[in-house]
PDB file of C-alpha atoms in Angstrom:
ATOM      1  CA  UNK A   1      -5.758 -16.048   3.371  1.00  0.00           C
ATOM      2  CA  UNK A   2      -7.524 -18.392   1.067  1.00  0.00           C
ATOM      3  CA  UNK A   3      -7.669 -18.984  -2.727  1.00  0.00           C
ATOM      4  CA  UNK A   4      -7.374 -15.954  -4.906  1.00  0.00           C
ATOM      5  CA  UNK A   5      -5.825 -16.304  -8.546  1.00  0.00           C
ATOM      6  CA  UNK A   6      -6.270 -12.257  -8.694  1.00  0.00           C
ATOM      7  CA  UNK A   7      -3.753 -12.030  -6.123  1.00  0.00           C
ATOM      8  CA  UNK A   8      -1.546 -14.593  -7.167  1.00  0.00           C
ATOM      9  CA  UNK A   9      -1.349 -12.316 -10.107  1.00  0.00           C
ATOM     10  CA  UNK A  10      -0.820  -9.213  -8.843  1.00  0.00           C
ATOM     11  CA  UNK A  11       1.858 -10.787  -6.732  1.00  0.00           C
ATOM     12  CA  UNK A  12       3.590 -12.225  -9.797  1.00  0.00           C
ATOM     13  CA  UNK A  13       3.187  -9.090 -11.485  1.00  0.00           C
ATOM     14  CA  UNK A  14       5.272  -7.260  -8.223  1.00  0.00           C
ATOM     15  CA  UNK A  15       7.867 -10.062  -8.838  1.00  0.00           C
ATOM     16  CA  UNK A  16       8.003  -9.530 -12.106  1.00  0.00           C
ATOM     17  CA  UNK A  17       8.523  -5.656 -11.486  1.00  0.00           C
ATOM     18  CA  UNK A  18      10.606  -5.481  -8.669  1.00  0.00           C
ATOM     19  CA  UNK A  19      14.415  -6.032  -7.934  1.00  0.00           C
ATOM     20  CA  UNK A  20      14.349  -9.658  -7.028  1.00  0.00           C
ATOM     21  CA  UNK A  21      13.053 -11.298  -9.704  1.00  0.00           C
ATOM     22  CA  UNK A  22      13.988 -14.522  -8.970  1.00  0.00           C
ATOM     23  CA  UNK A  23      12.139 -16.900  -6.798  1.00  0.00           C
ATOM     24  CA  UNK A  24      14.544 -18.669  -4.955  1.00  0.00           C
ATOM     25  CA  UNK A  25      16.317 -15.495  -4.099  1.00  0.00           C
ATOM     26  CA  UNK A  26      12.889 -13.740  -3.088  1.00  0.00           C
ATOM     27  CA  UNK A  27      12.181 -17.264  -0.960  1.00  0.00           C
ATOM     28  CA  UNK A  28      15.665 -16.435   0.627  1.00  0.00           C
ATOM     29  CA  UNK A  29      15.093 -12.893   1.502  1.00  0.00           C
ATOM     30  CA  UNK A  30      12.010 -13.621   2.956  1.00  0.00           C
ATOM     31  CA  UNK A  31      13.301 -16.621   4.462  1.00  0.00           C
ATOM     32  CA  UNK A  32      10.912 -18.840   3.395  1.00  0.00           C
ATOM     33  CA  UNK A  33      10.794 -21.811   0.833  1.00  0.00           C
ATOM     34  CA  UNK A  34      10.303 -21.693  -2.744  1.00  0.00           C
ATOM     35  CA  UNK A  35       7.436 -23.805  -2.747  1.00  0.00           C
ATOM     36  CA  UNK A  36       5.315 -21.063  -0.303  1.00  0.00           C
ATOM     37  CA  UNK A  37       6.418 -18.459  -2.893  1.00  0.00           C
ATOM     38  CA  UNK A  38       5.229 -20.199  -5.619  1.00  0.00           C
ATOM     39  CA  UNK A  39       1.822 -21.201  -3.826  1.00  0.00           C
ATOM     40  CA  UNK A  40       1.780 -17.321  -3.728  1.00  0.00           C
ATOM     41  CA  UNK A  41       2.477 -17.078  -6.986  1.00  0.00           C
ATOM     42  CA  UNK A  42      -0.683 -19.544  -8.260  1.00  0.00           C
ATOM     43  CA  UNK A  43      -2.868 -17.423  -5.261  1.00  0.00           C
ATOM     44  CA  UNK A  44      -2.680 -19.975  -2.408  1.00  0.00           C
ATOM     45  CA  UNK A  45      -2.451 -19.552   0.929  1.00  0.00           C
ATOM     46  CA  UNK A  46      -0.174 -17.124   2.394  1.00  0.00           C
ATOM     47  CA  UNK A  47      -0.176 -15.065   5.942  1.00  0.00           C
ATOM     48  CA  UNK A  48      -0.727 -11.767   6.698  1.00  0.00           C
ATOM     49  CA  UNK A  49       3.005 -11.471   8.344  1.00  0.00           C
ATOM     50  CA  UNK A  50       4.525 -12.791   4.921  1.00  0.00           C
ATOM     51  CA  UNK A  51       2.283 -10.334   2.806  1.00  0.00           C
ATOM     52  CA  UNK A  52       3.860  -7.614   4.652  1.00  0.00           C
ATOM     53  CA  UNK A  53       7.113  -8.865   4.129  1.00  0.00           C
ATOM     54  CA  UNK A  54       6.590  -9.514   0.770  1.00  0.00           C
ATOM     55  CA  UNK A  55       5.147  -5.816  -0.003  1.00  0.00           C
ATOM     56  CA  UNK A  56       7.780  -4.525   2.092  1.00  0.00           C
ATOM     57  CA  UNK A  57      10.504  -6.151   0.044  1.00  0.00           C
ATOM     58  CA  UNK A  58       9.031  -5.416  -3.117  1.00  0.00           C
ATOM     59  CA  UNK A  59       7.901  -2.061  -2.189  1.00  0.00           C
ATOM     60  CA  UNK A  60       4.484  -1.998  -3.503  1.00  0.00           C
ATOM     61  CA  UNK A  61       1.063  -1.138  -1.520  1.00  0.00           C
ATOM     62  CA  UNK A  62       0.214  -4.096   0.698  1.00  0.00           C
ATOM     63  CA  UNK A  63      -3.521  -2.761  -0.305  1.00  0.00           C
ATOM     64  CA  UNK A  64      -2.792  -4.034  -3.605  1.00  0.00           C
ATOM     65  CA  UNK A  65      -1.093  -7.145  -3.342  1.00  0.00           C
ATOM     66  CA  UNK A  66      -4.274  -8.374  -1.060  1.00  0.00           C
ATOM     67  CA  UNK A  67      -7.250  -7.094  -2.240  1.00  0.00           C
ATOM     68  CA  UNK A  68      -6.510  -5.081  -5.402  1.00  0.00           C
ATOM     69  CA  UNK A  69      -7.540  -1.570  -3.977  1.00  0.00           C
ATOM     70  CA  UNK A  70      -5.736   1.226  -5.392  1.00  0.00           C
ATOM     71  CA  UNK A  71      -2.455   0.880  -7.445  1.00  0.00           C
ATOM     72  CA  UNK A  72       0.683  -0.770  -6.923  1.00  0.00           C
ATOM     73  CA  UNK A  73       2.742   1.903  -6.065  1.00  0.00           C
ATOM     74  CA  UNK A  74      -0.287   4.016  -4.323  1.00  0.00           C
ATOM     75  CA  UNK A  75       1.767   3.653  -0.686  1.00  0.00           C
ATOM     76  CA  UNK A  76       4.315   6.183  -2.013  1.00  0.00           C
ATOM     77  CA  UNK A  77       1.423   8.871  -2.351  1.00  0.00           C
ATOM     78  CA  UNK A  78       0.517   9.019   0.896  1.00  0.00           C
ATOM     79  CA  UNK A  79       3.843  11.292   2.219  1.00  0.00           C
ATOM     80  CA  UNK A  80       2.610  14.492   3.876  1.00  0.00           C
ATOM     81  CA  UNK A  81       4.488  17.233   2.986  1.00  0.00           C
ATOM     82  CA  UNK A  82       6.241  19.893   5.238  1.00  0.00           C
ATOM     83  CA  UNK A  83       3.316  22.043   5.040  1.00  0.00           C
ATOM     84  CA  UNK A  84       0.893  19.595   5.590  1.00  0.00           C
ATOM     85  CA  UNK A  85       2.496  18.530   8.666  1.00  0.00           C
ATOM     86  CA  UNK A  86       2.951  22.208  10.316  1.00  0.00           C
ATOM     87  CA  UNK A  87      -0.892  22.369   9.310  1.00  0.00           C
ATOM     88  CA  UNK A  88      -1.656  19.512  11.414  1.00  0.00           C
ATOM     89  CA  UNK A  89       0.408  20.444  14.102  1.00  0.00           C
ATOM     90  CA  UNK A  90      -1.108  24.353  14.313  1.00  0.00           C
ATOM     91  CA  UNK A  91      -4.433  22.017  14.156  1.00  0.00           C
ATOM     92  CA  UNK A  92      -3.968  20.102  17.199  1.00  0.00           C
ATOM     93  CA  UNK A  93      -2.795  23.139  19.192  1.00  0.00           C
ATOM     94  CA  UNK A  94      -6.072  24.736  18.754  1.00  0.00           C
ATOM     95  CA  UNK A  95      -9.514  23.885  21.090  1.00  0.00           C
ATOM     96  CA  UNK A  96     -12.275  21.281  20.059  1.00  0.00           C
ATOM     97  CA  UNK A  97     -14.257  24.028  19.035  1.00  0.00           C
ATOM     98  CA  UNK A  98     -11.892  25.993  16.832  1.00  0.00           C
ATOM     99  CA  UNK A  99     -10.768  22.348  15.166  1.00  0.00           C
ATOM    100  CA  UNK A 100     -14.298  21.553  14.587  1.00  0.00           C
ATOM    101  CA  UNK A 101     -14.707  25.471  13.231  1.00  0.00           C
ATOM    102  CA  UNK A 102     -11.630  24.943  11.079  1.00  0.00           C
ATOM    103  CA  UNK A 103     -12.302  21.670   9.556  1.00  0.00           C
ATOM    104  CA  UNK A 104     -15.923  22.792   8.920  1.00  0.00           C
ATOM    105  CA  UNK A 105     -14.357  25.770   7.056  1.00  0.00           C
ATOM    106  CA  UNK A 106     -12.276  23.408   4.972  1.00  0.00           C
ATOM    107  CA  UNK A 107     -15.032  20.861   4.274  1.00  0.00           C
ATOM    108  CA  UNK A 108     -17.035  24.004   2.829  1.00  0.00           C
ATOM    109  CA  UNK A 109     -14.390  24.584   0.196  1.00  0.00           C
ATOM    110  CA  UNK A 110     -15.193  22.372  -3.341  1.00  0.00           C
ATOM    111  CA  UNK A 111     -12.159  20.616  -4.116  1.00  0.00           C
ATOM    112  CA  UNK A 112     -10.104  22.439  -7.177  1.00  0.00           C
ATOM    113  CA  UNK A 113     -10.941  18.965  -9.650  1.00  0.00           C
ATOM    114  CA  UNK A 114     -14.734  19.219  -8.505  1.00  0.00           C
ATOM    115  CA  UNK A 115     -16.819  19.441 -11.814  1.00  0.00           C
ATOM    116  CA  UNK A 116     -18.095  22.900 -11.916  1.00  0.00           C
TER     117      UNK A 116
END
């Protein structure tokens, strides 16, 4: 990934917020030298494999630490529920046409924080 001061701040920021706080015992967890963590750190180069680690570790949304979408902790609001899941389930047990006829149905319904 090239040059990107934003991200070398958001991934301070994580390091600044997460359990490991120091570098040389993040660069040791990740097992990589403290130089590559601090050429994170000042938005240099880093791979995609080591981003994942280094969300992973921190537990923040790999989303974020790249490219700034969302928030830092928007990965942990993404967990479908029980309910969801049995929804989903019934859903796939049904024909093409009765999914189609079902997620028309709920497509047709104006989301409760619509403006009205």
């Amino acid at each position: 990934m090239t040059y990107d001061p934003a991200r070398g701040k958001r991934i301070r920021e994580a390091i600044s917020r997460g359990k490991i706080r120091k570098v040389h015992a993040l660069a040791a967890e990740l097992n990589v030298s403290v130089a590559a963590v601090s050429r994170w750190q000042n938005g240099g180069h880093t791979s995609l494999e080591s981003a994942c680690a280094l969300a992973r570790l921190l537990d923040v949304s790999l989303d974020w630490l790249l490219l700034g979408r969302g928030t830092m902790d928007g990965h942990r609001n993404s967990a479908i529920s029980a309910t969801e899941l049995l929804w989903v389930m019934a859903l796939r047990g049904r024909s093409a046409a009765a999914q189609s006829n079902l997620i028309g149905l709920l497509e047709s319904i104006p989301p409760e924080h619509a403006l009205r």
